[in-house]
Amino acid sequence: MKDGTAKTALVTGGAGFIGSHLIDALLAEGAQVVCVDNLLTGRTANLKHLENESRFDFVEADVIDRLPQKVRLGKTRFTHVYHLACAASPPHYQADPEHTMLTCVLGTRNLLRFAEEQGARFLLSSTSEVYGDPEIHPQPEGYRGWVNCTGPRACYDEGKRAAETLSFDFARHKRVDVRVARIFNTYGPRMRHDDGRVVSNVIWQALHGEPVTVYGDGSQTRSFCYVSDLVDGLMRLMDSEPAPGAPVNLGNPNELTVSDLVRRVLALTGSDSQVVHLPLPVDDPRRRKPDIGRAQAILGWEPRVQLQQGLEATAAWFADEQRLAARTAPRRSREVFSGVAAE
């Protein structure tokens, strides 16, 4: 930190895809980090490389519940709280919509109160899903969204909107120093192949020679941000002085259709997989592209990793995972990391 105080960070959802990369970046800058994760969608394999890191600790817990005494009453005084806990892909957050909503609302309240007790700075990982199926393109932070509040995605969309409300209410009453990041589609190594998101779906299916599933006609658009760029944005936002006082979009504004993404992945992997079209899910956004003007102006941030470079790195990681699974399948055993059985 600028005042010379060592950064001590609590990262919820730290065993997940983005959270584990954030922890690596925090440790690389010299921070002490405690990860809290319930392992519903996070994986201890994402943290395996940190098992001998003295500045890292893992605590299995659900943010819906009161934080464990080890976190609340331990010797560590936290300076920063990064709240990333919540299933982020539709199949996962729709599997238990009640838990998803409570993670967003109760979990955020619990972490805000904890940050208040600690005197810690707080960052909420919100989402572009708060814009719903947008009528304005690209989406600026001032757009209030077009969300179906009774649809199957509402547990996540409305949950994150409520989490933002709580965060800014705490900020308005000067209880917590708050930052809110609205994260757009992010991809990279450590994604789960079964999370239902388009990049992981297409790469995994292409590598296995399986039919590549495209929902709808493939004309819907997305803007994909590589995970290292996203983590850089999160850390810049947390360290920004003063707090922006409003949400900040973090994403890559380079927009392409899903069909274009599929063509790129098939060419990259040399796959001859056939493309199969399935019905478009309910409330699936037709277009998505961030307006990152605020992030550029306040944080001096913009994505640097080109799509081809990011896809190559992601495909290489999935290929390594495929080879590892093939080698270990006959002798797979339950590994233990920090007292938690690894997936």
GROMACS .gro file of C-alpha atoms in nm:
model
  343
    1MET     CA    1   0.000   0.000   0.000
    2LYS     CA    2   0.105   0.358  -0.061
    3ASP     CA    3   0.127   0.440   0.310
    4GLY     CA    4   0.368   0.151   0.362
    5THR     CA    5   0.117  -0.075   0.538
    6ALA     CA    6   0.126  -0.433   0.414
    7LYS     CA    7  -0.184  -0.534   0.219
    8THR     CA    8  -0.380  -0.814   0.384
    9ALA     CA    9  -0.662  -0.931   0.163
   10LEU     CA   10  -0.964  -1.154   0.212
   11VAL     CA   11  -1.082  -1.302  -0.120
   12THR     CA   12  -1.419  -1.476  -0.123
   13GLY     CA   13  -1.470  -1.715  -0.413
   14GLY     CA   14  -1.093  -1.739  -0.436
   15ALA     CA   15  -1.091  -2.103  -0.549
   16GLY     CA   16  -1.284  -2.005  -0.860
   17PHE     CA   17  -1.162  -1.913  -1.206
   18ILE     CA   18  -1.117  -1.537  -1.160
   19GLY     CA   19  -1.060  -1.550  -0.784
   20SER     CA   20  -0.761  -1.782  -0.808
   21HIS     CA   21  -0.592  -1.558  -1.065
   22LEU     CA   22  -0.660  -1.257  -0.843
   23ILE     CA   23  -0.497  -1.435  -0.548
   24ASP     CA   24  -0.187  -1.507  -0.759
   25ALA     CA   25  -0.163  -1.139  -0.852
   26LEU     CA   26  -0.206  -1.023  -0.492
   27LEU     CA   27   0.062  -1.261  -0.370
   28ALA     CA   28   0.292  -1.148  -0.649
   29GLU     CA   29   0.273  -0.790  -0.520
   30GLY     CA   30   0.359  -0.903  -0.167
   31ALA     CA   31   0.016  -0.923  -0.002
   32GLN     CA   32  -0.095  -1.171   0.260
   33VAL     CA   33  -0.411  -1.346   0.139
   34VAL     CA   34  -0.688  -1.550   0.299
   35CYS     CA   35  -0.926  -1.728   0.063
   36VAL     CA   36  -1.282  -1.820   0.166
   37ASP     CA   37  -1.470  -2.055  -0.065
   38ASN     CA   38  -1.747  -2.313  -0.021
   39LEU     CA   39  -1.616  -2.517  -0.319
   40LEU     CA   40  -1.957  -2.546  -0.484
   41THR     CA   41  -1.808  -2.424  -0.811
   42GLY     CA   42  -1.453  -2.339  -0.706
   43ARG     CA   43  -1.182  -2.605  -0.717
   44THR     CA   44  -0.894  -2.666  -0.481
   45ALA     CA   45  -0.691  -2.763  -0.788
   46ASN     CA   46  -0.686  -2.391  -0.875
   47LEU     CA   47  -0.494  -2.328  -0.551
   48LYS     CA   48  -0.280  -2.642  -0.541
   49HIS     CA   49   0.032  -2.449  -0.639
   50LEU     CA   50  -0.004  -2.236  -0.324
   51GLU     CA   51   0.000  -2.514  -0.066
   52ASN     CA   52   0.351  -2.419   0.051
   53GLU     CA   53   0.297  -2.043   0.030
   54SER     CA   54   0.337  -1.897   0.381
   55ARG     CA   55   0.142  -1.581   0.295
   56PHE     CA   56  -0.166  -1.775   0.185
   57ASP     CA   57  -0.437  -1.952   0.380
   58PHE     CA   58  -0.753  -2.132   0.268
   59VAL     CA   59  -1.076  -2.150   0.467
   60GLU     CA   60  -1.371  -2.356   0.349
   61ALA     CA   61  -1.687  -2.164   0.436
   62ASP     CA   62  -2.006  -2.028   0.283
   63VAL     CA   63  -2.044  -1.649   0.286
   64ILE     CA   64  -2.417  -1.689   0.349
   65ASP     CA   65  -2.320  -1.795   0.700
   66ARG     CA   66  -2.125  -1.599   0.956
   67LEU     CA   67  -1.756  -1.604   0.874
   68PRO     CA   68  -1.562  -1.864   1.074
   69GLN     CA   69  -1.387  -1.757   1.393
   70LYS     CA   70  -1.053  -1.825   1.225
   71VAL     CA   71  -1.129  -1.531   0.996
   72ARG     CA   72  -1.327  -1.305   1.229
   73LEU     CA   73  -1.122  -1.346   1.545
   74GLY     CA   74  -0.781  -1.439   1.413
   75LYS     CA   75  -0.466  -1.231   1.445
   76THR     CA   76  -0.498  -1.104   1.088
   77ARG     CA   77  -0.630  -0.751   1.043
   78PHE     CA   78  -0.761  -0.719   0.689
   79THR     CA   79  -0.702  -0.409   0.483
   80HIS     CA   80  -0.891  -0.523   0.170
   81VAL     CA   81  -1.193  -0.744   0.104
   82TYR     CA   82  -1.251  -0.872  -0.250
   83HIS     CA   83  -1.599  -1.024  -0.267
   84LEU     CA   84  -1.610  -1.260  -0.566
   85ALA     CA   85  -1.817  -1.542  -0.416
   86CYS     CA   86  -2.108  -1.655  -0.635
   87ALA     CA   87  -2.164  -1.905  -0.912
   88ALA     CA   88  -2.128  -1.704  -1.234
   89SER     CA   89  -2.243  -1.929  -1.520
   90PRO     CA   90  -2.616  -1.984  -1.590
   91PRO     CA   91  -2.615  -2.366  -1.541
   92HIS     CA   92  -2.441  -2.327  -1.205
   93TYR     CA   93  -2.634  -2.031  -1.065
   94GLN     CA   94  -2.966  -2.171  -1.187
   95ALA     CA   95  -2.897  -2.509  -1.023
   96ASP     CA   96  -2.977  -2.360  -0.682
   97PRO     CA   97  -3.136  -2.018  -0.743
   98GLU     CA   98  -3.219  -1.967  -0.375
   99HIS     CA   99  -2.856  -2.011  -0.278
  100THR     CA  100  -2.748  -1.781  -0.562
  101MET     CA  101  -2.977  -1.501  -0.447
  102LEU     CA  102  -2.877  -1.543  -0.083
  103THR     CA  103  -2.507  -1.542  -0.176
  104CYS     CA  104  -2.558  -1.209  -0.347
  105VAL     CA  105  -2.768  -1.054  -0.070
  106LEU     CA  106  -2.678  -1.217   0.263
  107GLY     CA  107  -2.323  -1.287   0.155
  108THR     CA  108  -2.265  -0.928   0.048
  109ARG     CA  109  -2.418  -0.796   0.370
  110ASN     CA  110  -2.197  -1.025   0.577
  111LEU     CA  111  -1.883  -0.917   0.391
  112LEU     CA  112  -1.973  -0.548   0.405
  113ARG     CA  113  -2.024  -0.572   0.782
  114PHE     CA  114  -1.695  -0.758   0.813
  115ALA     CA  115  -1.516  -0.490   0.609
  116GLU     CA  116  -1.674  -0.227   0.834
  117GLU     CA  117  -1.549  -0.404   1.148
  118GLN     CA  118  -1.201  -0.438   1.001
  119GLY     CA  119  -1.183  -0.088   0.857
  120ALA     CA  120  -1.107  -0.257   0.526
  121ARG     CA  121  -1.164  -0.138   0.172
  122PHE     CA  122  -1.431  -0.345  -0.008
  123LEU     CA  123  -1.466  -0.448  -0.373
  124LEU     CA  124  -1.781  -0.615  -0.506
  125SER     CA  125  -1.756  -0.821  -0.822
  126SER     CA  126  -2.082  -0.735  -0.994
  127THR     CA  127  -2.165  -0.828  -1.351
  128SER     CA  128  -2.277  -0.711  -1.692
  129GLU     CA  129  -2.586  -0.924  -1.628
  130VAL     CA  130  -2.729  -0.627  -1.436
  131TYR     CA  131  -2.798  -0.480  -1.782
  132GLY     CA  132  -3.011  -0.783  -1.875
  133ASP     CA  133  -3.090  -0.811  -2.247
  134PRO     CA  134  -2.984  -0.452  -2.316
  135GLU     CA  135  -3.172  -0.203  -2.531
  136ILE     CA  136  -2.869   0.031  -2.534
  137HIS     CA  137  -2.546  -0.070  -2.707
  138PRO     CA  138  -2.270  -0.061  -2.594
  139GLN     CA  139  -2.366  -0.059  -2.229
  140PRO     CA  140  -2.248   0.239  -2.018
  141GLU     CA  141  -2.266   0.231  -1.639
  142GLY     CA  142  -2.550   0.483  -1.643
  143TYR     CA  143  -2.780   0.243  -1.828
  144ARG     CA  144  -3.030   0.095  -1.582
  145GLY     CA  145  -3.082  -0.229  -1.768
  146TRP     CA  146  -3.357  -0.446  -1.909
  147VAL     CA  147  -3.380  -0.738  -1.665
  148ASN     CA  148  -3.664  -0.990  -1.641
  149CYS     CA  149  -3.710  -0.992  -1.263
  150THR     CA  150  -3.913  -1.316  -1.267
  151GLY     CA  151  -3.712  -1.512  -1.523
  152PRO     CA  152  -3.473  -1.805  -1.470
  153ARG     CA  153  -3.168  -1.576  -1.473
  154ALA     CA  154  -3.313  -1.333  -1.218
  155CYS     CA  155  -3.158  -1.506  -0.916
  156TYR     CA  156  -2.819  -1.386  -1.045
  157ASP     CA  157  -2.915  -1.066  -1.231
  158GLU     CA  158  -3.134  -0.927  -0.955
  159GLY     CA  159  -2.910  -1.071  -0.685
  160LYS     CA  160  -2.615  -0.872  -0.815
  161ARG     CA  161  -2.831  -0.560  -0.851
  162ALA     CA  162  -2.929  -0.598  -0.485
  163ALA     CA  163  -2.564  -0.650  -0.391
  164GLU     CA  164  -2.475  -0.323  -0.562
  165THR     CA  165  -2.758  -0.150  -0.372
  166LEU     CA  166  -2.625  -0.274  -0.039
  167SER     CA  167  -2.271  -0.175  -0.127
  168PHE     CA  168  -2.356   0.181  -0.222
  169ASP     CA  169  -2.586   0.221   0.080
  170PHE     CA  170  -2.292   0.130   0.303
  171ALA     CA  171  -2.078   0.376   0.108
  172ARG     CA  172  -2.334   0.658   0.129
  173HIS     CA  173  -2.348   0.620   0.505
  174LYS     CA  174  -1.966   0.619   0.515
  175ARG     CA  175  -1.960   0.276   0.675
  176VAL     CA  176  -1.727   0.118   0.417
  177ASP     CA  177  -1.495   0.241   0.143
  178VAL     CA  178  -1.660   0.064  -0.153
  179ARG     CA  179  -1.574  -0.015  -0.515
  180VAL     CA  180  -1.805  -0.202  -0.757
  181ALA     CA  181  -1.681  -0.372  -1.075
  182ARG     CA  182  -1.929  -0.478  -1.343
  183ILE     CA  183  -1.748  -0.770  -1.504
  184PHE     CA  184  -1.820  -0.863  -1.866
  185ASN     CA  185  -1.750  -1.201  -2.027
  186THR     CA  186  -1.410  -1.324  -1.911
  187TYR     CA  187  -1.214  -1.629  -2.024
  188GLY     CA  188  -0.880  -1.800  -1.973
  189PRO     CA  189  -0.706  -2.092  -1.798
  190ARG     CA  190  -0.882  -2.250  -1.497
  191MET     CA  191  -1.231  -2.217  -1.642
  192ARG     CA  192  -1.441  -2.523  -1.572
  193HIS     CA  193  -1.516  -2.717  -1.887
  194ASP     CA  194  -1.867  -2.788  -1.756
  195ASP     CA  195  -1.963  -2.433  -1.664
  196GLY     CA  196  -2.181  -2.384  -1.971
  197ARG     CA  197  -2.009  -2.067  -2.090
  198VAL     CA  198  -1.944  -2.034  -2.460
  199VAL     CA  199  -1.562  -2.020  -2.463
  200SER     CA  200  -1.514  -2.323  -2.239
  201ASN     CA  201  -1.793  -2.514  -2.414
  202VAL     CA  202  -1.657  -2.459  -2.762
  203ILE     CA  203  -1.291  -2.525  -2.680
  204TRP     CA  204  -1.364  -2.841  -2.481
  205GLN     CA  205  -1.597  -2.982  -2.746
  206ALA     CA  206  -1.355  -2.897  -3.026
  207LEU     CA  207  -1.062  -3.064  -2.849
  208HIS     CA  208  -1.270  -3.378  -2.794
  209GLY     CA  209  -1.408  -3.389  -3.147
  210GLU     CA  210  -1.760  -3.355  -3.011
  211PRO     CA  211  -2.038  -3.159  -3.182
  212VAL     CA  212  -2.002  -2.790  -3.096
  213THR     CA  213  -2.325  -2.656  -2.952
  214VAL     CA  214  -2.437  -2.308  -3.053
  215TYR     CA  215  -2.747  -2.169  -2.889
  216GLY     CA  216  -2.968  -1.980  -3.131
  217ASP     CA  217  -2.841  -1.893  -3.479
  218GLY     CA  218  -2.503  -1.773  -3.353
  219SER     CA  219  -2.564  -1.410  -3.444
  220GLN     CA  220  -2.572  -1.297  -3.080
  221THR     CA  221  -2.260  -1.108  -2.980
  222ARG     CA  222  -2.024  -1.109  -2.686
  223SER     CA  223  -1.705  -0.924  -2.591
  224PHE     CA  224  -1.441  -1.148  -2.434
  225CYS     CA  225  -1.181  -1.023  -2.185
  226TYR     CA  226  -0.877  -1.234  -2.098
  227VAL     CA  227  -0.849  -1.308  -1.727
  228SER     CA  228  -0.515  -1.133  -1.670
  229ASP     CA  229  -0.659  -0.809  -1.808
  230LEU     CA  230  -0.966  -0.842  -1.587
  231VAL     CA  231  -0.755  -0.902  -1.274
  232ASP     CA  232  -0.545  -0.597  -1.356
  233GLY     CA  233  -0.865  -0.394  -1.373
  234LEU     CA  234  -0.991  -0.527  -1.041
  235MET     CA  235  -0.666  -0.440  -0.865
  236ARG     CA  236  -0.655  -0.092  -1.018
  237LEU     CA  237  -1.013  -0.032  -0.910
  238MET     CA  238  -0.944  -0.146  -0.555
  239ASP     CA  239  -0.638   0.079  -0.536
  240SER     CA  240  -0.805   0.382  -0.697
  241GLU     CA  241  -0.801   0.707  -0.497
  242PRO     CA  242  -1.059   0.826  -0.423
  243ALA     CA  243  -1.332   0.564  -0.471
  244PRO     CA  244  -1.515   0.626  -0.799
  245GLY     CA  245  -1.850   0.640  -0.618
  246ALA     CA  246  -2.020   0.452  -0.903
  247PRO     CA  247  -1.990   0.113  -1.077
  248VAL     CA  248  -1.707   0.062  -1.325
  249ASN     CA  249  -1.737  -0.163  -1.631
  250LEU     CA  250  -1.447  -0.403  -1.680
  251GLY     CA  251  -1.446  -0.593  -2.007
  252ASN     CA  252  -1.309  -0.603  -2.359
  253PRO     CA  253  -1.504  -0.382  -2.605
  254ASN     CA  254  -1.401  -0.591  -2.907
  255GLU     CA  255  -1.735  -0.746  -3.004
  256LEU     CA  256  -1.784  -1.058  -3.217
  257THR     CA  257  -2.062  -1.304  -3.289
  258VAL     CA  258  -2.076  -1.648  -3.132
  259SER     CA  259  -2.049  -1.800  -3.480
  260ASP     CA  260  -1.726  -1.606  -3.538
  261LEU     CA  261  -1.589  -1.731  -3.207
  262VAL     CA  262  -1.670  -2.090  -3.305
  263ARG     CA  263  -1.493  -2.052  -3.640
  264ARG     CA  264  -1.183  -1.916  -3.465
  265VAL     CA  265  -1.171  -2.201  -3.214
  266LEU     CA  266  -1.222  -2.471  -3.478
  267ALA     CA  267  -0.939  -2.323  -3.686
  268LEU     CA  268  -0.714  -2.288  -3.380
  269THR     CA  269  -0.765  -2.647  -3.263
  270GLY     CA  270  -0.776  -2.802  -3.611
  271SER     CA  271  -1.101  -2.969  -3.509
  272ASP     CA  272  -1.349  -3.114  -3.758
  273SER     CA  273  -1.634  -3.097  -3.507
  274GLN     CA  274  -1.975  -3.027  -3.652
  275VAL     CA  275  -2.179  -2.730  -3.529
  276VAL     CA  276  -2.517  -2.813  -3.377
  277HIS     CA  277  -2.773  -2.539  -3.312
  278LEU     CA  278  -2.995  -2.554  -3.004
  279PRO     CA  279  -3.273  -2.319  -2.886
  280LEU     CA  280  -3.160  -1.990  -2.734
  281PRO     CA  281  -3.201  -1.990  -2.354
  282VAL     CA  282  -3.467  -1.768  -2.199
  283ASP     CA  283  -3.353  -1.405  -2.154
  284ASP     CA  284  -3.015  -1.472  -2.313
  285PRO     CA  285  -2.874  -1.131  -2.414
  286ARG     CA  286  -2.867  -1.066  -2.788
  287ARG     CA  287  -2.574  -0.824  -2.772
  288ARG     CA  288  -2.315  -0.742  -2.511
  289LYS     CA  289  -2.034  -0.491  -2.528
  290PRO     CA  290  -1.896  -0.272  -2.249
  291ASP     CA  291  -1.846   0.099  -2.266
  292ILE     CA  292  -1.513   0.122  -2.079
  293GLY     CA  293  -1.473   0.500  -2.092
  294ARG     CA  294  -1.502   0.528  -1.714
  295ALA     CA  295  -1.234   0.262  -1.654
  296GLN     CA  296  -1.003   0.432  -1.903
  297ALA     CA  297  -1.051   0.774  -1.745
  298ILE     CA  298  -1.039   0.675  -1.377
  299LEU     CA  299  -0.811   0.372  -1.378
  300GLY     CA  300  -0.603   0.421  -1.691
  301TRP     CA  301  -0.712   0.068  -1.777
  302GLU     CA  302  -0.793  -0.110  -2.097
  303PRO     CA  303  -0.747  -0.471  -2.213
  304ARG     CA  304  -0.414  -0.563  -2.370
  305VAL     CA  305  -0.444  -0.934  -2.458
  306GLN     CA  306  -0.569  -0.992  -2.812
  307LEU     CA  307  -0.841  -1.253  -2.862
  308GLN     CA  308  -0.624  -1.489  -3.068
  309GLN     CA  309  -0.350  -1.481  -2.805
  310GLY     CA  310  -0.598  -1.544  -2.525
  311LEU     CA  311  -0.772  -1.827  -2.709
  312GLU     CA  312  -0.439  -1.996  -2.778
  313ALA     CA  313  -0.345  -1.983  -2.408
  314THR     CA  314  -0.689  -2.107  -2.302
  315ALA     CA  315  -0.696  -2.391  -2.554
  316ALA     CA  316  -0.345  -2.497  -2.449
  317TRP     CA  317  -0.455  -2.510  -2.085
  318PHE     CA  318  -0.762  -2.720  -2.167
  319ALA     CA  319  -0.546  -2.953  -2.378
  320ASP     CA  320  -0.312  -2.999  -2.080
  321GLU     CA  321  -0.613  -3.072  -1.858
  322GLN     CA  322  -0.732  -3.329  -2.110
  323ARG     CA  323  -0.394  -3.503  -2.114
  324LEU     CA  324  -0.369  -3.496  -1.735
  325ALA     CA  325  -0.716  -3.647  -1.698
  326ALA     CA  326  -0.625  -3.924  -1.940
  327ARG     CA  327  -0.306  -4.009  -1.747
  328THR     CA  328  -0.462  -4.004  -1.399
  329ALA     CA  329  -0.803  -4.159  -1.470
  330PRO     CA  330  -0.704  -4.520  -1.384
  331ARG     CA  331  -0.539  -4.421  -1.056
  332ARG     CA  332  -0.735  -4.116  -0.947
  333SER     CA  333  -0.743  -4.071  -0.571
  334ARG     CA  334  -0.879  -3.810  -0.333
  335GLU     CA  335  -0.604  -3.560  -0.272
  336VAL     CA  336  -0.609  -3.337   0.030
  337PHE     CA  337  -0.519  -2.969   0.033
  338SER     CA  338  -0.547  -2.759   0.347
  339GLY     CA  339  -0.779  -3.018   0.498
  340VAL     CA  340  -1.020  -3.015   0.201
  341ALA     CA  341  -1.065  -3.301  -0.044
  342ALA     CA  342  -0.961  -3.186  -0.394
  343GLU     CA  343  -1.184  -3.238  -0.695
   0.00000   0.00000   0.00000
